[in-house]
PDB file of C-alpha atoms in Angstrom:
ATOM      1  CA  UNK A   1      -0.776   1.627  42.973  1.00 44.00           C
ATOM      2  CA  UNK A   2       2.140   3.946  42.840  1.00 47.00           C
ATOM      3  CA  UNK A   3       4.792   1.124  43.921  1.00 49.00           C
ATOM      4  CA  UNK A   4       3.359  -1.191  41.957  1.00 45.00           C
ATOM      5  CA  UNK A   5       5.488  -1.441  38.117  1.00 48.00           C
ATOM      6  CA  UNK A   6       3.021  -1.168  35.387  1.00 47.00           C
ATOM      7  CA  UNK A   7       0.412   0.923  37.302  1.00 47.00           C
ATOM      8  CA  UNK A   8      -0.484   4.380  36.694  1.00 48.00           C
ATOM      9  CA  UNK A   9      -2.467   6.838  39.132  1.00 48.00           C
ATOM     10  CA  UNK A  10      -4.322   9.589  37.029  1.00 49.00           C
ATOM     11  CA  UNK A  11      -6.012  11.955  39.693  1.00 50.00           C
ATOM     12  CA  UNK A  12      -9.454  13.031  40.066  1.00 47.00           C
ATOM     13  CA  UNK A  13     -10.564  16.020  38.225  1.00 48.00           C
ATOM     14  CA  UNK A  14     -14.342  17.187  39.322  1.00 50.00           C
ATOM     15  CA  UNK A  15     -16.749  17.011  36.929  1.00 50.00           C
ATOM     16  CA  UNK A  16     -14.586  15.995  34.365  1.00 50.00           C
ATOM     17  CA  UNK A  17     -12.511  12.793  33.006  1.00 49.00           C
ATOM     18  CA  UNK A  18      -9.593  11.132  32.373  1.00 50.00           C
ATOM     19  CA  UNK A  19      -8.159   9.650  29.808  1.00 47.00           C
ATOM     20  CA  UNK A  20      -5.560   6.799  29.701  1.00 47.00           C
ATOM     21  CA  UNK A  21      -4.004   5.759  25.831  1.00 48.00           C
ATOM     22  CA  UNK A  22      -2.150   2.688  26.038  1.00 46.00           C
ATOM     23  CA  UNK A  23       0.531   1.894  22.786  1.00 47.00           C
ATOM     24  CA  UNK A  24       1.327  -1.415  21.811  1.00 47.00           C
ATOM     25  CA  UNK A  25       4.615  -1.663  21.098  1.00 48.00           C
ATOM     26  CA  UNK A  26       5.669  -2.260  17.340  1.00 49.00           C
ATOM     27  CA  UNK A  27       6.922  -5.626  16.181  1.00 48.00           C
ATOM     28  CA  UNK A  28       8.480  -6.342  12.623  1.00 51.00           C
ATOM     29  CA  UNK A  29       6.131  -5.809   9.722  1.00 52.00           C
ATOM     30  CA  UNK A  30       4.496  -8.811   8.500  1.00 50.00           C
ATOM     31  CA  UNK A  31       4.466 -10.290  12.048  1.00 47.00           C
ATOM     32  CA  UNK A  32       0.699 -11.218  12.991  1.00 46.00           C
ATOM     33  CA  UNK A  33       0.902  -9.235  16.994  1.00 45.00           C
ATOM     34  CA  UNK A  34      -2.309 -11.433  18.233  1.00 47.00           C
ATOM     35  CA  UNK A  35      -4.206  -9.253  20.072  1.00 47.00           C
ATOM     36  CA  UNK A  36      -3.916  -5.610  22.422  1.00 47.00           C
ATOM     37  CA  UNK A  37      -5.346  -6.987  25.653  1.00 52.00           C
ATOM     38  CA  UNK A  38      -6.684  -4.294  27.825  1.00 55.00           C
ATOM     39  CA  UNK A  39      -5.295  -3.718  30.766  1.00 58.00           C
ATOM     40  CA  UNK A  40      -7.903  -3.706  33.984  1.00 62.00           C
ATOM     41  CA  UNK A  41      -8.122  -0.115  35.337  1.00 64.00           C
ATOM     42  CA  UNK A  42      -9.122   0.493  38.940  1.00 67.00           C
ATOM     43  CA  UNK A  43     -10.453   3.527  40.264  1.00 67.00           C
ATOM     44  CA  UNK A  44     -12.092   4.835  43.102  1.00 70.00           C
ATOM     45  CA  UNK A  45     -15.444   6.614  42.957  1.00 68.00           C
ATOM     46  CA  UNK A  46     -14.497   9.916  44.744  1.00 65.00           C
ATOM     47  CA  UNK A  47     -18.585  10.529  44.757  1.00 68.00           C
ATOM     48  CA  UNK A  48     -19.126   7.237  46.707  1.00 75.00           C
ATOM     49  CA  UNK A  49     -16.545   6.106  47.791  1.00 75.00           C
ATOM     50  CA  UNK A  50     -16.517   2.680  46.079  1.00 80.00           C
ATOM     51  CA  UNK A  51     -13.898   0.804  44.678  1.00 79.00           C
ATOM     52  CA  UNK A  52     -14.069  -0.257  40.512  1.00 74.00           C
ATOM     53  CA  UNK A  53     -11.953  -1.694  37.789  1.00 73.00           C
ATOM     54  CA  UNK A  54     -12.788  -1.916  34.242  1.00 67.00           C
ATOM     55  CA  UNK A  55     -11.735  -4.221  31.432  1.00 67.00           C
ATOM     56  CA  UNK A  56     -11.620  -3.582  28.357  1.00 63.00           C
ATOM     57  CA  UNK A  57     -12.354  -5.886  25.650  1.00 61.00           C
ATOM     58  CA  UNK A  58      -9.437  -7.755  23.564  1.00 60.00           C
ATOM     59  CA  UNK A  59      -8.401  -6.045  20.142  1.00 57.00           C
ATOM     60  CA  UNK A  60      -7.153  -8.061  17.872  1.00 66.00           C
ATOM     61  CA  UNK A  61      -4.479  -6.425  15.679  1.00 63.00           C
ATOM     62  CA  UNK A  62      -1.592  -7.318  12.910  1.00 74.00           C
ATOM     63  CA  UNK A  63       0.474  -5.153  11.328  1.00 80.00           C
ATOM     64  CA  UNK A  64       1.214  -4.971   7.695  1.00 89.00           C
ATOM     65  CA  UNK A  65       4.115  -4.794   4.925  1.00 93.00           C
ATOM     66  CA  UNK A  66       3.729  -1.455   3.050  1.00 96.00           C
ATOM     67  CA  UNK A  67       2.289  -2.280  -0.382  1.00 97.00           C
ATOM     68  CA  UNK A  68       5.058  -2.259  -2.961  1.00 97.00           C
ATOM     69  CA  UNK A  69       4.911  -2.472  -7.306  1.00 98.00           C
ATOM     70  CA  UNK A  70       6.003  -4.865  -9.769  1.00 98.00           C
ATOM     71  CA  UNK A  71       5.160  -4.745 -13.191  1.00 98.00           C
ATOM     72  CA  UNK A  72       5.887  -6.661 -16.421  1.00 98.00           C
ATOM     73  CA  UNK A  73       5.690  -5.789 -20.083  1.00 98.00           C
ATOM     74  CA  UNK A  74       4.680  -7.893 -22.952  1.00 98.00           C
ATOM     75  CA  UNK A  75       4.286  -7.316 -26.540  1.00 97.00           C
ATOM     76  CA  UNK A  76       0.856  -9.148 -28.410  1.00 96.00           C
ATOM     77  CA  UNK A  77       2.968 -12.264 -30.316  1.00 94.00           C
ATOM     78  CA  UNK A  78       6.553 -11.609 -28.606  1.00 94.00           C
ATOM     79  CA  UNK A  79       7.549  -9.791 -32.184  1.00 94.00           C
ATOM     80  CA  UNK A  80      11.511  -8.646 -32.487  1.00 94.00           C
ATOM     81  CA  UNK A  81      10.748  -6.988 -35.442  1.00 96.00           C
ATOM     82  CA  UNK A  82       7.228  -4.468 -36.166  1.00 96.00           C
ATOM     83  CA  UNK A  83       6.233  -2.700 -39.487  1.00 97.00           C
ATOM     84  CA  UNK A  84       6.605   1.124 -39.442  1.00 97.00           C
ATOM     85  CA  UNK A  85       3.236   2.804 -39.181  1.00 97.00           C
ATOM     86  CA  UNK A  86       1.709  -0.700 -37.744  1.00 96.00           C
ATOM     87  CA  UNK A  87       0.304  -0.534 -34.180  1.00 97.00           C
ATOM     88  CA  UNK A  88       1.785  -3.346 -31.352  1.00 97.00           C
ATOM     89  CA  UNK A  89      -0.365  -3.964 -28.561  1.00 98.00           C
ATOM     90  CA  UNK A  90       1.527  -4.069 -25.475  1.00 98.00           C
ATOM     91  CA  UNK A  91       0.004  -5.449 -22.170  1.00 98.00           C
ATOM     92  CA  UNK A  92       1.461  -4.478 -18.643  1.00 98.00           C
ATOM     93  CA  UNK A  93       0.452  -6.627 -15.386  1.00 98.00           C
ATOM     94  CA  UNK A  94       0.975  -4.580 -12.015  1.00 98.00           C
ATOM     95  CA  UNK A  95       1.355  -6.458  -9.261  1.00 98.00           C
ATOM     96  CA  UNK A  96       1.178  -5.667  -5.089  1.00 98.00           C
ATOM     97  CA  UNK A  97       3.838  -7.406  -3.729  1.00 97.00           C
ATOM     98  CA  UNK A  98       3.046  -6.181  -0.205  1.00 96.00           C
ATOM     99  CA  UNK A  99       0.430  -6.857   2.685  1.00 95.00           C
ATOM    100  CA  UNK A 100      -1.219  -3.485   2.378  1.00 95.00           C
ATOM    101  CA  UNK A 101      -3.422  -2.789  -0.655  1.00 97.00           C
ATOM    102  CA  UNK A 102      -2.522   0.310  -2.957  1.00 98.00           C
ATOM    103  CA  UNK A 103      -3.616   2.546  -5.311  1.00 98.00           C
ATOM    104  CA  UNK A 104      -2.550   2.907  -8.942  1.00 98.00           C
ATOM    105  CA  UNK A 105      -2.612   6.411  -9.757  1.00 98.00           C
ATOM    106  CA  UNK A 106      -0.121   6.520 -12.959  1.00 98.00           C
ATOM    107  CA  UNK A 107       0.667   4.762 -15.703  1.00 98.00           C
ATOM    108  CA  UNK A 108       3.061   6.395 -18.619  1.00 98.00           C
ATOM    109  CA  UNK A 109       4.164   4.512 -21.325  1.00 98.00           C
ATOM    110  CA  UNK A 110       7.401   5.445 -22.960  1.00 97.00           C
ATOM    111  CA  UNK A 111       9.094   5.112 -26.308  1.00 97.00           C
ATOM    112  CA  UNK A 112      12.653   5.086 -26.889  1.00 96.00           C
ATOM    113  CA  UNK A 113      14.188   7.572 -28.492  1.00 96.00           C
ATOM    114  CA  UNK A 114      11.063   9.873 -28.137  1.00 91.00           C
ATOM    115  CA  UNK A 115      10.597  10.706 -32.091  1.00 92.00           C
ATOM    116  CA  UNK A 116      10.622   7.273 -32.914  1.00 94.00           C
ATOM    117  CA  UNK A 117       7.133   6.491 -32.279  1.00 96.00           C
ATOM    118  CA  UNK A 118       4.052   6.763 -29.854  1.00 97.00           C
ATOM    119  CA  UNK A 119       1.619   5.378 -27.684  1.00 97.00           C
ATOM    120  CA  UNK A 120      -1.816   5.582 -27.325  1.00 98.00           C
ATOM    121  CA  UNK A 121      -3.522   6.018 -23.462  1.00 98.00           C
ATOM    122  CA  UNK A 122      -3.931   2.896 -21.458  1.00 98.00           C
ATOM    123  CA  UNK A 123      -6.859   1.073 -20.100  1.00 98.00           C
ATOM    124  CA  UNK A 124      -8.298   0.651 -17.929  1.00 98.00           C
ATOM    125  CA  UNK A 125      -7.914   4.232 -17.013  1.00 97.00           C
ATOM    126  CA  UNK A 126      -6.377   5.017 -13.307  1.00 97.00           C
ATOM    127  CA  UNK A 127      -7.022   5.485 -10.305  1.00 97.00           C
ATOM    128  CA  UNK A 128      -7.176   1.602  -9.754  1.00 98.00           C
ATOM    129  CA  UNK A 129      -7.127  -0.486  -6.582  1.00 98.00           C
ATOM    130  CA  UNK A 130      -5.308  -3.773  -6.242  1.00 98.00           C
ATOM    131  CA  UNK A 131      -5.933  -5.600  -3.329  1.00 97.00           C
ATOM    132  CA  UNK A 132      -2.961  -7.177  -1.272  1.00 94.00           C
ATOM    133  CA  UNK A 133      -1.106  -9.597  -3.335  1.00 95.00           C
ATOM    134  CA  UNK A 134      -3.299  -8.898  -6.163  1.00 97.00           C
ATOM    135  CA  UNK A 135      -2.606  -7.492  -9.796  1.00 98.00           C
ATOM    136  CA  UNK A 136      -4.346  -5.084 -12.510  1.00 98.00           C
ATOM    137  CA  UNK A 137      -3.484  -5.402 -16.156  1.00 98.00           C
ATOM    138  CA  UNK A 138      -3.594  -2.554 -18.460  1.00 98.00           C
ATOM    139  CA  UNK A 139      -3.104  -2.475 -22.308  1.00 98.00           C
ATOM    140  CA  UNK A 140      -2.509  -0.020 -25.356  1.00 98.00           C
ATOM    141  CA  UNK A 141      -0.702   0.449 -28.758  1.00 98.00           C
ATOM    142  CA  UNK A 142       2.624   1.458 -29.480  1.00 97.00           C
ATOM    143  CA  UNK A 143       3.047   2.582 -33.544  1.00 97.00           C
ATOM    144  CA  UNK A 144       6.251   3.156 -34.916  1.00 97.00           C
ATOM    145  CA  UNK A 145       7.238   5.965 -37.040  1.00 97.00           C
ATOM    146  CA  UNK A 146      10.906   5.569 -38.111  1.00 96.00           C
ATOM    147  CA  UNK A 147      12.953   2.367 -38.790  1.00 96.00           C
ATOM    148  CA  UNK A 148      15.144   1.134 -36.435  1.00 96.00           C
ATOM    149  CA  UNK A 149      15.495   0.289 -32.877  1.00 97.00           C
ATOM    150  CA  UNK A 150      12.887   1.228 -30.446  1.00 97.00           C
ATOM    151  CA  UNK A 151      12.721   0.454 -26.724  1.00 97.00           C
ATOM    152  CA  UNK A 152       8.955   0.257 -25.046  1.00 98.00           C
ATOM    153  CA  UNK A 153       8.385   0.672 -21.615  1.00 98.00           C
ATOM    154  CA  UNK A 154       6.429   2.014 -18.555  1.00 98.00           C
ATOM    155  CA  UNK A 155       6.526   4.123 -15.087  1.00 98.00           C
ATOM    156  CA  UNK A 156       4.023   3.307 -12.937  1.00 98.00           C
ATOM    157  CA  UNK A 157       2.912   5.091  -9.838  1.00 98.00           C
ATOM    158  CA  UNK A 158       0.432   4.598  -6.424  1.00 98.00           C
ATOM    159  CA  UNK A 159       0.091   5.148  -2.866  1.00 98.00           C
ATOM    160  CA  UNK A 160      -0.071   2.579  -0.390  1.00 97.00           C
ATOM    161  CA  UNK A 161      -3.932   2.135   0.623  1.00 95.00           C
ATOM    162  CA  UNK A 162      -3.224   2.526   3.921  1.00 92.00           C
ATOM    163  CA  UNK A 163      -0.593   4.929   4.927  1.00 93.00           C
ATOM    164  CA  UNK A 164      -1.028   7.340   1.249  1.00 95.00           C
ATOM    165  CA  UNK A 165       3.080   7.019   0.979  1.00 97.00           C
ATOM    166  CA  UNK A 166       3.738   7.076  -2.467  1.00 98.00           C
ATOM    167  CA  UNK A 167       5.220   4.104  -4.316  1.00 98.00           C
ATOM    168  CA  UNK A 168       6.559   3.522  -7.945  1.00 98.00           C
ATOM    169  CA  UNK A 169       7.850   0.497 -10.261  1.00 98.00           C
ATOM    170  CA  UNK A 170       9.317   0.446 -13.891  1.00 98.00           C
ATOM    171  CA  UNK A 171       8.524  -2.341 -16.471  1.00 97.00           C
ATOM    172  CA  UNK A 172      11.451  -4.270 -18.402  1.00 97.00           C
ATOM    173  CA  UNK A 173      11.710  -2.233 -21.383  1.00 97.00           C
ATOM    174  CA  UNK A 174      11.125  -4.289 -24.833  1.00 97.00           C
ATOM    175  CA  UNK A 175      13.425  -3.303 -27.240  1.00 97.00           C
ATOM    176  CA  UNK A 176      11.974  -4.346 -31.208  1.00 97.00           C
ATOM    177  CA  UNK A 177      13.389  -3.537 -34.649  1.00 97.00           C
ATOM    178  CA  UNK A 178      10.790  -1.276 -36.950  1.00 97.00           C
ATOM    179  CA  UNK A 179      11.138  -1.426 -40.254  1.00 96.00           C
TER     180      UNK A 179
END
């Protein structure tokens, strides 16, 4: 087996085993790979004498885009213009964009500039899963508490489901006139 490209020769250890890891190599992301097919291994029984091979069974495998955010911001009614002291109900959809699912682990509303108003928490309260290619909508109230322009937004934050890498999107900001 030693001349032979593609083989390797792992000796014999007494009493004890070997072990042989074979890597796929990587392809692009997104690209379905098929399947790992298992090499046959031959050996030779050093307690008998005999000659063996094993094969192992096909593993099918694909590898996946990293999950990625998106989100979008709506006001209740599309207003440009809100009542001081009267609450808005925004409504943010997150979206996974990527193959992988993720986790939504943070959601912050923001109000622009900071004294002008505030927000109550959203809901559904995080953590919350969204599956590959799938979304999670979340809502609260913004109340102004000064006239004149305010800007509404959100961070959002997750890991990716399978890999824990962290991974972040901002809204569009709505910008309305209190008054």
């Amino acid at each position: 087996c030693d001349d032979v490209p593609g083989h390797v020769v792992l000796g014999a250890v007494e009493g004890g085993e070997r072990h042989l890891r074979v890597r796929p190599r990587a392809r692009p992301a997104g690209r379905r790979v098929g399947a790992v097919r298992g090499a046959a291994v031959a050996f030779v029984d050093a307690n008998v004498g005999t000659n063996n091979t094993l094969s192992p069974a096909t593993i099918p495998l694909s590898v996946q885009t990293p999950a990625a955010l998106s989100a979008a911001l709506s006001a209740a009614g599309s207003p440009t213009t809100v009542a001081v002291g009267t609450p808005l109900t925004l409504s943010l959809l997150v979206t996974d964009t990527g193959q992988a699912a993720a986790n939504v682990t943070s959601v912050a509303p923001t109000v622009s500039p900071a004294l002008a108003g505030s927000c109550t928490a959203p809901s559904p309260t995080v953590p919350q899963p969204i599956a590959a290619s799938g979304s999670v909508g979340f809502s609260w109230t913004c109340t102004a508490s000064s006239a004149g322009n305010i800007t509404l937004g959100a961070g959002i934050s997750g890991t990716d489901a399978n890999t824990g890498a962290t991974i972040s999107a901002t809204a569009n900001p709505i910008t309305v006139i209190a008054q």
